[in-house]
Short mmCIF file of C-alpha atoms and ligand atoms in Angstrom, two decimals:
data_model
loop_
_atom_site.label_atom_id
_atom_site.label_comp_id
_atom_site.label_asym_id
_atom_site.label_seq_id
_atom_site.Cartn_x
_atom_site.Cartn_y
_atom_site.Cartn_z
CA MET S 1 -180.53 -146.73 60.15
CA ASN S 2 -182.30 -143.86 59.20
CA GLU S 3 -181.89 -141.00 56.34
CA HIS S 4 -180.20 -138.78 58.63
CA LEU S 5 -177.66 -140.60 60.36
CA ARG S 6 -176.60 -142.45 57.24
CA GLN S 7 -175.94 -138.44 55.47
CA ILE S 8 -174.19 -137.64 58.56
CA LYS S 9 -171.60 -141.49 58.68
CA THR S 10 -170.87 -141.10 54.90
CA PHE S 11 -168.38 -137.36 56.07
CA TYR S 12 -166.87 -139.11 58.71
CA GLN S 13 -165.87 -141.88 55.66
CA GLU S 14 -165.73 -139.17 54.20
CA ALA S 15 -163.41 -137.84 57.39
CA PHE S 16 -161.10 -140.83 56.66
CA GLN S 17 -160.23 -141.45 53.21
CA THR S 18 -159.48 -136.95 53.12
CA LEU S 19 -157.33 -137.16 56.54
CA ASP S 20 -155.49 -140.83 55.71
CA GLY S 21 -156.70 -142.30 52.42
CA LYS S 22 -153.59 -144.57 52.87
CA ARG S 23 -156.03 -146.80 55.56
CA ASP S 24 -158.54 -149.11 54.59
CA MET S 25 -161.82 -147.91 55.61
CA PRO S 26 -162.50 -148.62 58.54
CA GLU S 27 -165.97 -150.29 59.96
CA ILE S 28 -168.41 -146.94 60.94
CA GLU S 29 -170.56 -146.56 63.82
CA VAL S 30 -172.67 -144.12 63.80
CA GLU S 31 -175.81 -142.83 66.98
CA PHE S 32 -176.94 -140.00 68.68
CA TYR S 33 -176.29 -141.18 72.21
CA PRO S 34 -177.94 -138.72 75.20
CA TYR S 35 -174.76 -137.31 76.34
CA ILE S 36 -175.81 -134.25 78.89
CA GLY S 37 -174.28 -131.46 77.35
CA ILE S 38 -172.18 -130.33 73.70
CA ASN S 39 -170.24 -133.48 73.94
CA HIS S 40 -169.37 -136.68 71.70
CA THR S 41 -167.03 -139.95 71.56
CA ILE S 42 -165.08 -140.87 68.75
CA ARG S 43 -163.25 -144.64 69.74
CA VAL S 44 -161.89 -147.21 68.19
CA ARG S 45 -162.61 -151.51 68.97
CA HIS S 46 -161.16 -154.77 67.84
CA GLY S 47 -160.67 -152.37 64.86
CA LYS S 48 -164.46 -150.55 64.66
CA VAL S 49 -165.20 -146.94 64.90
CA PHE S 50 -167.76 -146.33 67.28
CA VAL S 51 -169.08 -142.25 67.04
CA ARG S 52 -171.17 -141.54 69.51
CA LEU S 53 -172.55 -138.05 69.38
CA ALA S 54 -174.55 -135.69 71.66
CA GLU S 55 -178.26 -135.95 71.21
CA VAL S 56 -178.84 -132.20 71.65
CA CYS S 57 -176.79 -131.96 68.28
CA ARG S 58 -178.92 -133.98 66.36
CA ASP S 59 -180.58 -131.23 63.93
CA ILE S 60 -177.42 -129.08 63.66
CA PRO S 61 -177.09 -128.80 60.01
CA PHE S 62 -175.66 -130.57 58.18
CA ASN S 63 -172.29 -128.47 57.45
CA ALA S 64 -172.24 -127.58 61.13
CA HIS S 65 -171.72 -132.28 60.76
CA LYS S 66 -169.58 -132.34 58.49
CA ALA S 67 -167.26 -129.91 60.17
CA LEU S 68 -167.89 -132.17 63.60
CA ALA S 69 -166.96 -135.33 61.17
CA TYR S 70 -163.89 -133.34 60.59
CA ILE S 71 -162.88 -133.02 63.82
CA LEU S 72 -163.83 -136.23 65.91
CA VAL S 73 -161.12 -138.49 63.06
CA SER S 74 -158.44 -135.25 62.93
CA LYS S 75 -158.73 -135.83 66.97
CA LEU S 76 -158.73 -139.33 66.88
CA LEU S 77 -155.77 -139.13 63.95
CA ARG S 78 -154.25 -136.48 65.90
CA LYS S 79 -154.36 -134.59 63.24
CA LYS S 80 -154.75 -130.51 62.77
CA ILE S 81 -157.79 -129.05 62.77
CA PRO S 82 -158.21 -126.44 60.16
CA GLN S 83 -159.18 -123.38 62.56
CA LYS S 84 -162.72 -122.68 59.79
CA THR S 85 -163.50 -126.61 60.63
CA LEU S 86 -163.93 -125.72 64.56
CA GLU S 87 -165.40 -122.33 63.24
CA THR S 88 -168.02 -123.46 60.88
CA TYR S 89 -169.55 -126.27 63.95
CA ARG S 90 -168.65 -123.72 66.76
CA VAL S 91 -171.47 -121.05 65.41
CA PHE S 92 -173.85 -123.48 65.77
CA THR S 93 -173.44 -125.06 69.78
CA LYS S 94 -173.40 -120.98 70.05
CA ASN S 95 -177.37 -120.97 69.28
CA GLN S 96 -178.81 -120.28 72.17
CA LYS S 97 -181.77 -123.09 71.18
CA LEU S 98 -179.31 -125.97 71.60
CA GLN S 99 -178.64 -124.47 74.65
CA GLU S 100 -181.44 -123.97 76.05
CA LYS S 101 -181.07 -128.18 75.98
CA VAL S 102 -178.35 -128.12 77.20
CA THR S 103 -179.84 -126.66 79.96
CA GLU S 104 -182.93 -128.29 80.36
CA ASN S 105 -180.72 -131.53 80.21
CA LYS S 106 -178.70 -130.63 83.66
CA ARG S 107 -181.75 -128.83 85.56
CA GLU S 108 -183.38 -132.87 84.68
CA ARG S 109 -180.03 -134.59 85.98
CA GLY S 110 -180.85 -132.07 89.54
CA ARG S 111 -184.20 -134.05 89.84
CA LYS S 112 -181.52 -137.69 89.83
CA ILE S 113 -182.17 -139.50 93.02
CA ILE S 114 -179.16 -139.72 95.40
CA THR S 115 -176.93 -142.80 95.09
CA THR S 116 -175.32 -144.64 97.21
CA SER S 117 -172.49 -147.37 96.19
CA ARG S 118 -171.89 -148.56 100.40
CA GLY S 119 -174.29 -151.27 101.18
CA GLU S 120 -174.97 -152.81 105.05
CA VAL S 121 -172.75 -156.00 103.58
CA TYR S 122 -171.34 -154.84 99.84
CA ASP S 123 -169.76 -152.08 98.64
CA LEU S 124 -170.69 -151.72 95.07
CA ASP S 125 -167.32 -149.79 94.23
CA GLU S 126 -164.88 -152.27 96.30
CA ILE S 127 -166.55 -154.87 93.49
CA PHE S 128 -165.83 -152.61 90.94
CA ASN S 129 -162.08 -151.67 91.51
CA TYR S 130 -161.48 -155.61 92.08
CA LEU S 131 -163.49 -157.14 89.18
CA ASN S 132 -162.04 -154.20 86.82
CA GLN S 133 -158.16 -154.84 87.26
CA LEU S 134 -159.46 -158.17 87.21
CA TYR S 135 -160.90 -159.13 84.32
CA PHE S 136 -160.34 -156.22 82.41
CA GLU S 137 -156.99 -154.40 82.88
CA ASN S 138 -158.32 -151.32 84.31
CA LYS S 139 -160.19 -150.17 80.67
CA ILE S 140 -163.69 -149.44 82.28
CA ALA S 141 -164.04 -145.83 84.11
CA LYS S 142 -165.99 -145.97 86.91
CA PRO S 143 -169.54 -145.19 85.76
CA THR S 144 -171.56 -144.32 88.63
CA LEU S 145 -172.73 -147.46 90.54
CA THR S 146 -175.61 -148.11 92.82
CA TRP S 147 -177.63 -150.37 95.18
CA SER S 148 -181.28 -149.99 94.50
CA ALA S 149 -183.78 -148.17 96.14
CA ARG S 150 -185.84 -150.41 96.12
CA LYS S 151 -185.30 -153.98 96.29
CA THR S 152 -185.62 -155.38 93.41
CA TYR S 153 -186.56 -159.56 92.51
CA ARG S 154 -186.53 -159.70 89.66
CA ILE S 155 -184.71 -157.59 87.87
CA LEU S 156 -180.88 -157.98 89.71
CA GLY S 157 -178.28 -155.34 87.51
CA HIS S 158 -178.88 -152.55 85.38
CA HIS S 159 -176.75 -150.31 83.40
CA ASP S 160 -178.63 -147.87 82.63
CA ALA S 161 -175.99 -145.89 80.09
CA THR S 162 -177.74 -142.25 79.28
CA HIS S 163 -176.34 -141.47 83.66
CA GLU S 164 -173.35 -143.92 83.19
CA THR S 165 -175.12 -146.11 85.94
CA ILE S 166 -175.19 -149.66 86.94
CA ALA S 167 -177.99 -150.28 89.25
CA VAL S 168 -177.58 -153.31 91.12
CA SER S 169 -180.77 -155.46 93.21
CA ARG S 170 -180.61 -154.24 96.90
CA SER S 171 -181.88 -157.40 97.71
CA LEU S 172 -178.13 -159.23 96.95
CA ASP S 173 -177.44 -156.97 99.56
CA ASP S 174 -177.47 -159.72 102.13
CA LYS S 175 -175.10 -161.82 104.36
CA LYS S 176 -176.97 -164.47 102.57
CA THR S 177 -175.84 -163.77 98.97
CA PRO S 178 -172.69 -164.93 98.82
CA LYS S 179 -169.91 -162.51 98.03
CA TYR S 180 -169.48 -163.82 94.09
CA VAL S 181 -173.13 -163.45 93.00
CA VAL S 182 -172.93 -159.60 93.47
CA GLU S 183 -169.56 -159.17 91.99
CA PHE S 184 -171.39 -161.58 88.64
CA VAL S 185 -173.94 -159.41 88.59
CA VAL S 186 -171.38 -156.23 88.67
CA PHE S 187 -169.17 -158.39 86.44
CA HIS S 188 -172.69 -158.79 84.37
CA GLU S 189 -173.24 -155.34 83.20
CA MET S 190 -169.76 -153.53 83.17
CA LEU S 191 -169.36 -155.91 79.79
CA HIS S 192 -172.18 -154.15 79.03
CA ILE S 193 -170.23 -151.24 79.35
CA PHE S 194 -167.26 -152.93 77.39
CA HIS S 195 -170.33 -154.05 74.53
CA PRO S 196 -171.58 -151.06 73.62
CA THR S 197 -175.48 -152.19 72.44
CA GLU S 198 -174.61 -153.11 68.44
CA HIS S 199 -177.23 -152.34 66.26
CA ARG S 200 -178.27 -154.36 62.08
CA ASN S 201 -181.03 -153.96 60.17
CA GLY S 202 -182.74 -151.57 63.73
CA ARG S 203 -182.59 -154.28 66.17
CA ARG S 204 -180.20 -153.48 69.15
CA TYR S 205 -178.37 -156.75 70.02
CA ASN S 206 -177.71 -156.40 74.10
CA HIS S 207 -175.94 -159.95 74.53
CA THR S 208 -173.90 -160.88 71.83
CA PRO S 209 -172.86 -163.03 71.07
CA GLN S 210 -168.88 -162.45 72.50
CA PHE S 211 -171.28 -160.83 75.38
CA ARG S 212 -171.54 -164.00 75.77
CA ARG S 213 -168.41 -165.45 75.70
CA ASP S 214 -166.28 -163.42 77.62
CA GLU S 215 -169.58 -163.30 81.07
CA LYS S 216 -168.04 -167.44 81.01
CA ARG S 217 -164.19 -165.61 81.43
CA PHE S 218 -165.87 -165.03 84.72
CA ALA S 219 -164.30 -167.37 87.50
CA HIS S 220 -167.51 -168.83 89.70
CA PHE S 221 -169.99 -168.08 86.56
CA GLU S 222 -171.20 -171.48 86.63
CA LYS S 223 -171.53 -171.32 90.56
CA ALA S 224 -172.87 -168.26 90.60
CA GLU S 225 -175.45 -168.92 87.89
CA SER S 226 -176.36 -172.27 89.57
CA TRP S 227 -177.31 -169.29 93.33
CA ILE S 228 -179.35 -167.34 90.92
CA GLY S 229 -181.20 -169.95 89.83
CA ARG S 230 -182.27 -171.44 93.05
CA ASN S 231 -182.32 -168.52 95.08
CA VAL S 232 -183.88 -166.07 93.07
CA LYS S 233 -187.43 -166.55 91.27
CA ASN S 234 -187.25 -165.36 87.76
CA PHE S 235 -184.92 -163.27 87.48
CA LYS S 236 -183.71 -161.37 85.18
CA VAL S 237 -180.28 -159.55 84.50
CA LYS S 238 -181.08 -156.47 82.31
CA SER S 239 -179.57 -153.76 80.41
CA LYS S 240 -181.49 -151.00 79.59
CA LYS S 241 -179.48 -148.88 76.83
CA ALA S 242 -181.98 -145.12 76.54
ZN1 LIG I 1 -177.40 -158.49 80.34
#
């Protein structure tokens, strides 16, 4: 973690200390995230706090970051946010340069290719809903689901956190592919949403032990792995987190 981020993290620790000093300090992870606009998220998973700050706000001054920390932590703890804190933060989000960045991001998103979840044989939307209910208590917010534009063979699935998209190789949209194989690829990518990338010592961990454990919960795990091993050469279920 770099110095800038480390400093920002201390604001979150301070906000927790100030707003909820009675409880033990939770473990906090702060990262910048390429949201299109000025969005930030804070959530708790397994007792750990995950903060994602809009990339466009990276360079706002520290006092604005500090105000933002108090705003997000207040929201999490359902505490009232002092007007002054809101104002401190808002002054910087109205900044013209920042607004220009947001406009540019939106323009870029507009250039994105059109996606389709309904294939010739399988409907990714339907598969997602089925898996979400069966394995995730419907807790995963639906990303954009799409069959890849080209028939890639090496990469069967792909989770793009930047655009909240799961893409599945069109090579699998085939009557010869068992449904559990398509389900397994979607399931794997859903796990990437469920277990966000962990950062330790400057490294990113996508397939953590917990991820691998959960992957085995898939009812046809071994059958699916073995089918892929037999039918897809050098396959790789790949995840990208930008
Ligand atoms: Zn993966």
